[in-house]
Tab-separated table of C-alpha atoms in Angstrom:
chain	number	residue	atom	x	y	z
A	718	MET	CA	-20.200	16.586	-21.103
A	719	SER	CA	-16.808	16.176	-20.863
A	720	ASP	CA	-16.541	17.729	-18.130
A	721	PHE	CA	-18.776	14.926	-16.455
A	722	PRO	CA	-17.025	11.715	-17.739
A	723	GLU	CA	-18.875	8.842	-17.484
A	724	GLU	CA	-16.450	6.261	-16.198
A	725	VAL	CA	-16.423	8.252	-12.520
A	726	PHE	CA	-20.117	7.296	-11.993
A	727	ARG	CA	-19.816	3.653	-10.322
A	728	ALA	CA	-21.920	1.156	-8.734
A	729	TYR	CA	-21.848	2.721	-5.874
A	730	ASP	CA	-20.585	5.965	-5.798
A	731	ILE	CA	-18.416	8.501	-7.822
A	732	ARG	CA	-14.938	8.379	-8.218
A	733	GLY	CA	-12.198	9.899	-10.222
A	734	LEU	CA	-8.876	11.844	-10.458
A	735	VAL	CA	-8.459	15.113	-8.740
A	736	ASP	CA	-8.416	18.450	-11.218
A	737	GLU	CA	-8.457	15.564	-14.399
A	738	GLN	CA	-11.543	13.677	-14.260
A	739	ILE	CA	-13.575	15.844	-10.217
A	740	THR	CA	-13.137	19.210	-10.449
A	741	GLN	CA	-14.693	22.285	-8.592
A	742	GLY	CA	-17.055	22.753	-11.021
A	743	PHE	CA	-17.893	19.070	-11.230
A	744	ALA	CA	-18.636	18.933	-7.211
A	745	ARG	CA	-21.101	22.347	-7.891
A	746	ALA	CA	-22.924	20.695	-10.801
A	747	LEU	CA	-23.355	17.794	-8.782
A	748	GLY	CA	-24.345	19.716	-5.724
A	749	ARG	CA	-27.080	21.025	-7.898
A	750	SER	CA	-28.557	17.748	-9.447
A	751	PHE	CA	-28.516	16.052	-5.860
A	752	GLY	CA	-29.818	19.400	-4.511
A	753	ALA	CA	-32.801	18.896	-7.188
A	754	ARG	CA	-33.386	15.396	-5.990
A	755	ILE	CA	-33.507	16.441	-2.365
A	756	SER	CA	-36.113	19.415	-3.055
A	757	ALA	CA	-38.028	17.026	-5.187
A	758	MET	CA	-38.691	14.838	-2.420
A	759	GLY	CA	-39.609	17.871	-0.045
A	760	GLY	CA	-36.455	17.791	1.823
A	761	LYS	CA	-34.546	21.001	2.866
A	762	ARG	CA	-31.546	20.139	4.370
A	763	CYS	CA	-28.319	18.289	3.030
A	764	LEU	CA	-24.882	17.667	5.042
A	765	VAL	CA	-21.655	17.674	3.428
A	766	GLY	CA	-18.350	16.270	4.924
A	767	TYR	CA	-15.004	15.195	3.892
A	768	ASP	CA	-12.231	12.897	4.357
A	769	ALA	CA	-8.613	12.935	5.132
A	770	ARG	CA	-8.209	13.869	1.325
A	771	HIS	CA	-5.815	17.284	0.496
A	772	SER	CA	-9.346	18.257	-1.953
A	773	GLY	CA	-11.396	17.472	0.335
A	774	PRO	CA	-12.504	21.329	1.567
A	775	THR	CA	-12.463	22.906	-1.732
A	776	LEU	CA	-14.351	19.961	-3.418
A	777	SER	CA	-16.898	20.146	0.079
A	778	GLN	CA	-17.039	23.909	-0.584
A	779	ALA	CA	-18.072	23.554	-4.456
A	780	LEU	CA	-20.563	21.215	-3.316
A	781	ALA	CA	-21.966	22.862	-0.694
A	782	GLU	CA	-22.582	26.057	-3.289
A	783	GLY	CA	-24.052	23.970	-5.944
A	784	LEU	CA	-26.657	22.515	-3.467
A	785	ALA	CA	-27.705	26.129	-1.858
A	786	GLU	CA	-28.407	26.781	-5.163
A	787	GLN	CA	-31.650	24.576	-5.066
A	788	GLY	CA	-32.611	26.433	-2.213
A	789	LEU	CA	-31.229	23.897	0.565
A	790	GLU	CA	-29.730	24.880	4.023
A	791	VAL	CA	-26.264	23.224	3.847
A	792	ALA	CA	-25.030	22.053	7.216
A	793	GLN	CA	-21.252	21.674	6.421
A	794	ILE	CA	-19.854	19.263	9.515
A	795	GLY	CA	-16.068	19.095	8.499
A	796	ALA	CA	-13.635	16.704	8.269
A	797	VAL	CA	-15.156	13.308	9.284
A	798	ALA	CA	-15.308	9.595	8.876
A	799	SER	CA	-18.575	7.960	6.470
A	800	PRO	CA	-20.229	6.963	9.104
A	801	ILE	CA	-20.419	10.169	11.016
A	802	LEU	CA	-22.367	11.385	7.918
A	803	TYR	CA	-24.238	8.084	7.625
A	804	TRP	CA	-25.421	8.791	11.261
A	805	ALA	CA	-26.155	12.577	11.173
A	806	ALA	CA	-28.040	12.170	7.887
A	807	HIS	CA	-30.311	9.356	9.672
A	808	ARG	CA	-30.903	11.956	12.551
A	809	ASP	CA	-31.524	14.811	10.265
A	810	GLN	CA	-33.476	14.875	7.375
A	811	GLY	CA	-31.917	12.088	5.695
A	812	HIS	CA	-29.735	13.202	3.158
A	813	GLY	CA	-25.993	13.960	3.017
A	814	ILE	CA	-22.856	13.674	0.584
A	815	MET	CA	-19.142	12.722	1.949
A	816	VAL	CA	-16.943	13.958	-0.225
A	817	THR	CA	-14.338	10.899	-0.190
A	818	GLY	CA	-11.920	8.367	-2.624
A	819	SER	CA	-12.644	5.328	-0.208
A	820	HIS	CA	-9.703	3.362	-0.968
A	821	ASN	CA	-8.712	4.744	-4.556
A	822	PRO	CA	-4.973	5.891	-4.530
A	823	ALA	CA	-4.093	9.402	-2.905
A	824	PRO	CA	-4.863	11.958	-6.102
A	825	TYR	CA	-8.185	10.205	-6.567
A	826	ASN	CA	-11.365	11.830	-4.582
A	827	GLY	CA	-15.170	11.491	-4.988
A	828	PHE	CA	-18.740	11.509	-3.659
A	829	LYS	CA	-21.182	9.058	-1.245
A	830	MET	CA	-24.626	9.796	-1.186
A	831	VAL	CA	-27.036	9.158	1.052
A	832	LEU	CA	-30.861	10.376	-0.171
A	833	GLY	CA	-34.196	9.479	1.786
A	834	GLY	CA	-32.069	7.826	4.464
A	835	ALA	CA	-30.460	5.146	2.115
A	836	SER	CA	-27.160	4.907	0.028
A	837	ILE	CA	-27.557	5.882	-3.322
A	838	HIS	CA	-26.450	3.207	-6.502
A	839	GLY	CA	-26.890	1.811	-9.825
A	840	ALA	CA	-29.455	3.793	-11.971
A	841	THR	CA	-29.601	6.309	-9.398
A	842	VAL	CA	-25.651	7.150	-9.389
A	843	SER	CA	-25.975	7.578	-13.637
A	844	ALA	CA	-28.710	9.337	-13.819
A	845	LEU	CA	-27.088	12.181	-11.640
A	846	ARG	CA	-24.975	12.788	-14.421
A	847	GLU	CA	-27.898	13.144	-17.123
A	848	GLN	CA	-28.915	16.440	-14.616
A	849	MET	CA	-25.794	17.838	-14.450
A	850	ILE	CA	-25.528	18.069	-18.046
A	851	ASP	CA	-29.219	19.652	-18.309
A	852	PRO	CA	-28.977	21.074	-14.890
A	853	PRO	CA	-32.190	22.676	-13.061
A	854	PRO	CA	-33.080	26.175	-12.875
A	855	ALA	CA	-31.266	27.562	-9.502
A	856	LEU	CA	-33.542	28.115	-6.615
A	857	ASP	CA	-33.546	31.338	-3.815
A	858	GLY	CA	-33.507	30.300	-0.616
A	859	GLY	CA	-30.119	28.721	0.405
A	860	ARG	CA	-27.801	29.196	2.483
A	861	ILE	CA	-24.009	26.858	4.233
A	862	ILE	CA	-23.801	26.296	7.680
A	863	GLU	CA	-21.287	25.515	9.867
A	864	GLU	CA	-22.509	22.261	12.448
A	865	ASP	CA	-20.598	19.838	14.630
A	866	TRP	CA	-21.859	16.158	14.608
A	867	THR	CA	-18.434	14.478	15.696
A	868	GLY	CA	-19.069	14.856	19.320
A	869	PRO	CA	-22.526	13.837	19.574
A	870	TYR	CA	-21.781	10.909	17.696
A	871	GLN	CA	-18.874	10.088	19.734
A	872	ALA	CA	-21.150	10.569	22.699
A	873	ASP	CA	-24.053	8.398	21.335
A	874	LEU	CA	-21.756	5.501	20.822
A	875	LEU	CA	-20.185	5.862	24.008
A	876	GLN	CA	-24.128	5.285	25.177
A	877	ARG	CA	-25.064	2.662	22.841
A	878	LEU	CA	-21.388	0.058	23.578
A	879	ASN	CA	-20.795	-1.374	26.881
A	880	PRO	CA	-17.960	-0.098	29.201
A	881	LEU	CA	-15.037	-2.936	29.776
A	882	GLY	CA	-14.894	-4.709	32.994
A	883	ARG	CA	-11.214	-5.530	32.581
A	884	PRO	CA	-8.201	-3.885	30.896
A	885	ILE	CA	-7.967	-4.273	27.022
A	886	LYS	CA	-5.239	-3.621	25.176
A	887	VAL	CA	-5.460	-3.237	21.543
A	888	VAL	CA	-3.508	-1.619	18.439
A	889	VAL	CA	-5.075	0.714	16.296
A	890	ASP	CA	-3.969	1.337	12.829
A	891	ALA	CA	-5.361	4.275	10.732
A	892	GLY	CA	-3.214	4.740	8.009
A	893	ASN	CA	-3.520	7.932	8.475
A	894	GLY	CA	-7.162	8.620	7.024
A	895	MET	CA	-9.611	9.684	9.608
A	896	GLY	CA	-9.619	6.701	11.883
A	897	GLY	CA	-8.241	8.282	14.693
A	898	LEU	CA	-11.509	9.646	15.401
A	899	ALA	CA	-12.128	6.123	17.131
A	900	LEU	CA	-9.808	6.322	19.624
A	901	PRO	CA	-11.926	8.476	21.789
A	902	LEU	CA	-14.490	6.122	21.511
A	903	LEU	CA	-12.424	2.938	22.970
A	904	THR	CA	-10.626	4.455	25.137
A	905	GLY	CA	-13.671	5.609	26.564
A	906	MET	CA	-14.985	2.311	27.022
A	907	GLY	CA	-11.717	1.395	29.105
A	908	ALA	CA	-9.470	0.175	26.379
A	909	GLU	CA	-5.865	0.668	26.479
A	910	VAL	CA	-5.240	1.712	22.903
A	911	ILE	CA	-1.782	2.145	20.884
A	912	GLY	CA	-2.248	4.624	18.118
A	913	ILE	CA	-0.226	3.796	14.790
A	914	HIS	CA	-0.351	6.874	12.177
A	915	CYS	CA	-3.756	8.158	13.337
A	916	GLU	CA	-2.830	11.986	12.264
A	917	ALA	CA	-5.104	12.663	9.410
A	918	ASP	CA	-2.675	13.237	6.614
A	919	GLY	CA	-3.901	12.655	2.882
A	920	ASP	CA	-0.532	11.669	1.182
A	921	PHE	CA	-0.993	8.281	3.318
A	922	PRO	CA	2.712	8.936	4.037
A	923	ASN	CA	3.085	5.650	5.451
A	924	HIS	CA	1.023	3.136	4.213
A	925	HIS	CA	-2.174	3.123	2.159
A	926	PRO	CA	-5.057	2.806	4.300
A	927	ASP	CA	-6.817	-0.168	2.801
A	928	PRO	CA	-7.010	-3.189	5.396
A	929	THR	CA	-7.970	-6.060	2.813
A	930	VAL	CA	-4.155	-5.706	1.325
A	931	GLU	CA	-2.630	-7.628	3.751
A	932	ALA	CA	0.504	-5.885	3.367
A	933	ASN	CA	-0.999	-2.737	5.013
A	934	LEU	CA	-1.384	-4.536	7.837
A	935	VAL	CA	2.633	-5.560	8.351
A	936	GLU	CA	3.527	-2.270	10.823
A	937	LEU	CA	-0.164	-3.341	12.649
A	938	GLN	CA	1.075	-7.302	13.105
A	939	ALA	CA	4.445	-6.276	14.322
A	940	CYS	CA	2.993	-4.206	17.125
A	941	VAL	CA	0.196	-6.324	18.165
A	942	ARG	CA	3.219	-8.838	18.845
A	943	ARG	CA	5.354	-6.583	20.444
A	944	GLU	CA	2.681	-4.935	22.802
A	945	GLN	CA	1.205	-8.235	23.654
A	946	ALA	CA	-2.073	-7.123	22.850
A	947	ALA	CA	-5.590	-8.779	22.621
A	948	ALA	CA	-6.030	-7.640	18.662
A	949	GLY	CA	-4.788	-5.077	16.186
A	950	ILE	CA	-7.521	-3.422	14.228
A	951	ALA	CA	-7.190	-1.292	11.159
A	952	PHE	CA	-9.370	1.413	8.875
A	953	ASP	CA	-10.031	2.638	5.656
A	954	GLY	CA	-9.352	5.862	4.978
A	955	ASP	CA	-12.948	6.919	5.874
A	956	VAL	CA	-13.350	4.545	8.340
A	957	ASP	CA	-16.088	2.329	6.577
A	958	ARG	CA	-14.263	-0.741	6.444
A	959	ILE	CA	-12.429	-2.485	9.269
A	960	GLY	CA	-9.138	-5.010	9.529
A	961	VAL	CA	-8.599	-7.136	12.433
A	962	VAL	CA	-5.760	-9.276	13.706
A	963	ASP	CA	-5.457	-11.289	16.178
A	964	GLU	CA	-3.042	-11.534	19.742
A	965	PHE	CA	-0.236	-13.069	16.988
A	966	GLY	CA	-0.884	-10.784	14.379
A	967	THR	CA	-3.353	-13.406	11.859
A	968	VAL	CA	-5.734	-11.218	9.722
A	969	ILE	CA	-9.236	-12.412	10.732
A	970	TRP	CA	-11.057	-11.806	7.454
A	971	GLY	CA	-14.742	-10.197	7.025
A	972	ASP	CA	-16.403	-13.014	6.483
A	973	LEU	CA	-15.566	-15.068	9.754
A	974	LEU	CA	-15.335	-11.573	11.538
A	975	THR	CA	-19.175	-11.649	10.335
A	976	ALA	CA	-19.357	-15.407	11.999
A	977	LEU	CA	-17.819	-14.159	15.323
A	978	PHE	CA	-19.751	-11.818	15.750
A	979	ALA	CA	-23.245	-13.274	14.267
A	980	LYS	CA	-22.841	-16.274	17.064
A	981	ASP	CA	-22.577	-13.334	19.884
A	982	ILE	CA	-26.382	-12.002	18.266
A	983	LEU	CA	-27.649	-15.180	17.849
A	984	LYS	CA	-27.330	-15.895	21.601
A	985	GLN	CA	-29.193	-12.421	21.686
A	986	HIS	CA	-31.531	-13.157	19.005
A	987	PRO	CA	-32.086	-16.688	18.454
A	988	GLY	CA	-33.244	-17.665	14.816
A	989	ALA	CA	-32.086	-13.921	13.620
A	990	THR	CA	-31.552	-13.430	10.066
A	991	ILE	CA	-27.387	-13.054	9.133
A	992	ILE	CA	-26.624	-11.616	5.912
A	993	GLY	CA	-23.163	-11.910	3.778
A	994	GLU	CA	-22.003	-11.506	0.436
A	995	VAL	CA	-21.306	-13.947	-2.719
A	996	LYS	CA	-17.372	-13.864	-1.954
A	997	CYS	CA	-17.975	-15.145	2.006
A	998	SER	CA	-16.773	-18.233	3.267
A	999	SER	CA	-18.704	-21.435	3.406
A	1000	ALA	CA	-18.059	-21.624	7.545
A	1001	LEU	CA	-19.524	-18.146	7.713
A	1002	TYR	CA	-23.326	-19.455	6.614
A	1003	ASP	CA	-22.759	-22.676	8.205
A	1004	GLY	CA	-21.716	-21.577	11.444
A	1005	ILE	CA	-25.096	-19.338	10.972
A	1006	GLU	CA	-27.201	-22.274	10.361
A	1007	ALA	CA	-25.450	-24.391	12.986
A	1008	LEU	CA	-26.443	-21.665	15.530
A	1009	GLY	CA	-30.203	-21.733	15.275
A	1010	GLY	CA	-29.886	-18.683	12.919
A	1011	GLN	CA	-31.402	-17.776	9.243
A	1012	ALA	CA	-28.229	-17.238	6.608
A	1013	ILE	CA	-28.833	-15.234	3.377
A	1014	MET	CA	-26.198	-14.808	0.448
A	1015	TRP	CA	-26.678	-11.439	-1.050
A	1016	LYS	CA	-24.717	-9.531	-3.891
A	1017	ALA	CA	-21.508	-7.866	-2.811
A	1018	GLY	CA	-21.892	-4.383	-2.864
A	1019	HIS	CA	-22.522	-1.403	0.456
A	1020	SER	CA	-25.624	-0.334	-1.187
A	1021	LEU	CA	-27.242	-3.544	-2.245
A	1022	ILE	CA	-26.560	-5.087	1.629
A	1023	LYS	CA	-28.374	-2.379	2.921
A	1024	GLY	CA	-31.010	-2.717	1.036
A	1025	LYS	CA	-31.531	-6.226	1.686
A	1026	MET	CA	-31.065	-5.672	5.410
A	1027	LYS	CA	-33.669	-3.233	5.173
A	1028	GLU	CA	-35.887	-5.398	3.319
A	1029	THR	CA	-35.653	-8.659	5.311
A	1030	GLY	CA	-35.083	-7.372	9.077
A	1031	ALA	CA	-31.645	-8.979	8.963
A	1032	LEU	CA	-29.420	-7.964	12.288
A	1033	LEU	CA	-25.833	-7.875	11.008
A	1034	ALA	CA	-24.320	-8.109	7.650
A	1035	GLY	CA	-21.146	-8.444	6.390
A	1036	GLU	CA	-18.410	-8.607	3.648
A	1037	MET	CA	-15.131	-9.996	2.699
A	1038	SER	CA	-13.930	-6.159	2.355
A	1039	GLY	CA	-14.336	-5.471	5.873
A	1040	HIS	CA	-17.841	-3.923	5.679
A	1041	LEU	CA	-19.919	-4.409	8.410
A	1042	PHE	CA	-23.596	-3.226	9.142
A	1043	PHE	CA	-25.256	-3.867	12.649
A	1044	ALA	CA	-29.062	-3.320	13.203
A	1045	ASP	CA	-28.842	-5.235	16.434
A	1046	ARG	CA	-28.419	-2.084	18.533
A	1047	TYR	CA	-27.207	0.429	15.776
A	1048	ASP	CA	-28.895	1.587	12.436
A	1049	GLY	CA	-27.764	-0.772	10.145
A	1050	PHE	CA	-25.194	0.889	8.218
A	1051	ASP	CA	-21.489	0.047	7.694
A	1052	ASP	CA	-19.636	1.911	10.609
A	1053	ALA	CA	-16.069	0.379	11.258
A	1054	ILE	CA	-15.685	2.575	14.414
A	1055	TYR	CA	-18.659	0.509	16.201
A	1056	ALA	CA	-17.987	-2.255	14.599
A	1057	ALA	CA	-14.636	-1.784	16.479
A	1058	GLY	CA	-16.156	-1.264	19.652
A	1059	ARG	CA	-18.479	-4.173	19.258
A	1060	LEU	CA	-15.133	-6.632	19.014
A	1061	LEU	CA	-13.718	-4.977	22.194
A	1062	GLU	CA	-16.899	-6.044	23.817
A	1063	LEU	CA	-16.472	-9.612	22.709
A	1064	LEU	CA	-13.006	-9.551	24.245
A	1065	ASP	CA	-14.545	-8.591	27.282
A	1066	ARG	CA	-17.226	-10.969	27.542
A	1067	ASP	CA	-15.312	-14.103	26.225
A	1068	ALA	CA	-11.748	-14.624	28.248
A	1069	ARG	CA	-10.522	-17.227	25.910
A	1070	PRO	CA	-7.839	-15.020	23.427
A	1071	LEU	CA	-9.226	-13.384	19.995
A	1072	SER	CA	-7.436	-16.980	18.211
A	1073	ALA	CA	-9.517	-18.986	20.282
A	1074	GLN	CA	-12.868	-17.440	19.739
A	1075	ILE	CA	-12.311	-17.443	15.695
A	1076	ALA	CA	-11.323	-21.102	16.107
A	1077	ASP	CA	-14.968	-22.107	16.953
A	1078	PHE	CA	-15.337	-21.350	13.110
A	1079	PRO	CA	-13.455	-24.113	10.813
A	1080	ARG	CA	-10.902	-22.038	8.606
A	1081	LEU	CA	-10.721	-23.424	4.795
A	1082	ALA	CA	-8.302	-23.139	2.193
A	1083	SER	CA	-9.007	-20.305	-0.174
A	1084	SER	CA	-7.502	-17.756	-2.345
A	1085	PRO	CA	-7.527	-14.022	-2.863
A	1086	GLU	CA	-9.672	-12.655	-4.991
A	1087	ILE	CA	-8.351	-13.089	-8.011
A	1088	ARG	CA	-8.715	-10.669	-10.735
A	1089	ARG	CA	-8.758	-11.249	-13.936
A	1090	PRO	CA	-8.767	-8.963	-16.767
A	1091	VAL	CA	-10.943	-8.775	-20.306
A	1092	ALA	CA	-10.518	-7.252	-23.136
A	1093	ASP	CA	-13.811	-4.326	-22.636
A	1094	GLU	CA	-17.161	-4.693	-20.509
A	1095	ALA	CA	-18.980	-6.158	-23.442
A	1096	THR	CA	-16.619	-9.243	-22.880
A	1097	LYS	CA	-16.576	-8.690	-19.074
A	1098	PHE	CA	-20.792	-9.779	-19.164
A	1099	ALA	CA	-21.115	-12.130	-22.025
A	1100	LEU	CA	-18.250	-14.429	-20.116
A	1101	VAL	CA	-20.110	-14.274	-16.950
A	1102	GLU	CA	-23.318	-15.236	-18.555
A	1103	ALA	CA	-21.199	-17.840	-20.448
A	1104	ALA	CA	-19.678	-19.002	-17.222
A	1105	THR	CA	-22.914	-19.163	-15.505
A	1106	ALA	CA	-24.707	-21.247	-18.544
A	1107	TYR	CA	-21.763	-23.983	-18.878
A	1108	PHE	CA	-22.068	-24.636	-15.151
A	1109	ARG	CA	-25.964	-24.779	-14.877
A	1110	ALA	CA	-26.205	-26.833	-17.580
A	1111	ARG	CA	-24.011	-29.349	-14.871
A	1112	GLY	CA	-25.683	-28.654	-11.612
A	1113	PRO	CA	-27.405	-26.324	-9.103
A	1114	VAL	CA	-25.539	-22.718	-9.198
A	1115	ILE	CA	-25.890	-19.821	-7.240
A	1116	ASP	CA	-26.258	-17.045	-9.613
A	1117	ILE	CA	-27.595	-13.981	-7.561
A	1118	ASP	CA	-24.357	-11.750	-8.382
A	1119	GLY	CA	-21.907	-13.126	-11.268
A	1120	VAL	CA	-22.031	-17.713	-10.486
A	1121	ARG	CA	-20.853	-19.541	-7.555
A	1122	VAL	CA	-20.525	-22.960	-8.454
A	1123	PRO	CA	-20.373	-26.104	-5.586
A	1124	PHE	CA	-18.132	-28.271	-6.274
A	1125	ASP	CA	-16.718	-31.805	-3.758
A	1126	GLY	CA	-15.408	-30.779	-1.328
A	1127	GLY	CA	-15.133	-26.792	-1.999
A	1128	TRP	CA	-16.742	-23.998	-4.597
A	1129	GLY	CA	-15.636	-21.499	-7.278
A	1130	LEU	CA	-16.969	-17.604	-7.912
A	1131	VAL	CA	-17.102	-16.386	-11.125
A	1132	ARG	CA	-18.706	-12.465	-11.135
A	1133	ALA	CA	-18.095	-9.418	-12.879
A	1134	SER	CA	-16.128	-6.345	-11.173
A	1135	ASN	CA	-18.838	-3.537	-10.702
A	1136	THR	CA	-16.426	-1.167	-11.146
A	1137	GLN	CA	-13.357	-2.805	-14.220
A	1138	SER	CA	-13.388	-4.519	-17.166
A	1139	ILE	CA	-12.211	-7.499	-14.941
A	1140	LEU	CA	-13.796	-10.521	-13.472
A	1141	VAL	CA	-13.302	-11.280	-9.431
A	1142	LEU	CA	-12.418	-14.965	-9.113
A	1143	ARG	CA	-12.646	-16.777	-5.754
A	1144	PHE	CA	-12.436	-20.771	-4.546
A	1145	GLU	CA	-12.570	-22.063	-1.288
A	1146	ALA	CA	-11.751	-26.094	-0.659
A	1147	GLU	CA	-11.678	-28.076	2.519
A	1148	THR	CA	-7.832	-28.936	1.290
A	1149	ARG	CA	-4.931	-26.835	-0.263
A	1150	GLU	CA	-4.254	-29.283	-3.025
A	1151	ARG	CA	-8.710	-29.145	-3.788
A	1152	LEU	CA	-8.444	-25.524	-3.713
A	1153	GLN	CA	-6.038	-25.747	-6.566
A	1154	GLN	CA	-7.899	-27.760	-8.412
A	1155	ILE	CA	-11.323	-26.401	-8.769
A	1156	GLN	CA	-9.298	-23.343	-9.283
A	1157	GLU	CA	-7.616	-24.847	-12.528
A	1158	GLU	CA	-11.003	-26.486	-13.649
A	1159	VAL	CA	-12.711	-22.958	-13.669
A	1160	GLU	CA	-10.068	-21.106	-15.468
A	1161	ALA	CA	-9.213	-23.271	-17.573
A	1162	VAL	CA	-13.401	-23.123	-18.998
A	1163	LEU	CA	-12.840	-19.240	-18.893
A	1164	ASP	CA	-9.997	-19.607	-21.036
A	1165	GLN	CA	-12.161	-21.571	-23.201
A	1166	LEU	CA	-15.099	-19.842	-23.407
A	1167	GLU	CA	-13.405	-16.493	-23.673
A	1168	ARG	CA	-11.514	-17.892	-27.031
A	1169	ARG	CA	-15.476	-18.817	-28.434
A	1170	LEU	CA	-16.643	-15.130	-27.872
């Protein structure tokens, strides 16, 4: 059982240290377990791709062998971005596994899984471990083949997106992940693209491909200003998250980026439903409502967001982390390459610079995500429960994912991390002074509650 450590089975995927936690034996066992799920649904095929990490080819081969041992035809689609695998699975039988460490450091790798057209999460992920421990019997008839889905994907997106009516210069920083695959699309639309670190290199020698960390955007910001570009675009390692800076190099976080796209979509689809997550700014929700849309606040996590989109028929969803989900003119999964194309369309249609377009929405004072360590998992959940009860006794709260507490002139959020023994805190207010007051009040309550546990 120690071959399959429980801690690598996370809320939305599997992730761990290569050779120590994630081995070829692990990948093969996962393939058999996941393959049994596909076979039980009557499926016959599964797609497998991998990102820039050095362990990707060997892990994907072991994974494919495990899948084939369940009688499946396994299509190896090579080094791709996660959205290419999602796109391909959507057009195939709906089953696929992406070998990716997401935004973890270079020594890590893992697996994102699509089953029956949906990203699996929660108990479905943890249940795979039980079947890995007690594997199903092997089945005959399996085989491994190679297929190219990258070319058809790029051709499809070029058809879906409108060519630019004027030259637009953008800078793209792929951070040596798979984001270089976006360049043919953006240049095909007619953009002048200046690429930074667009060669895939699993050592990530320049900076880590995580656009939610502002330090990783410094080179992009400088290049945008130097080249007088209209915008800068950064991708995470497997290209399901986007980071954007305006022509001055100012970061546009995921919630305001969602608001920008929501404004555009609501012009074409009045009254449409748009989803954000609990960490998003009030400017997003207020902006959607002011534009005549239906705003829904939901739990953080790409699998949960995609499920809510299907349930509600939402045309767009976005997270602070840069996951953007377009069901308007697209398939509803998080594809940062497609999002970059939609950004070019906005820059083309609106002659104003990106900074002016974002200025349509109020910029409130906000904190970054504050990560507060706690003793263990039990303490984490107990503290969130206690905080929810405390603030609920004093007035209305939003408790769909932790507790989001409205204050005069702002709000505070306390939620449990899905992956670590930490609390995630975030605060927003109309002024920096009010922000500090709210943060100090919430943190004082948490200190008091934690001492009582």
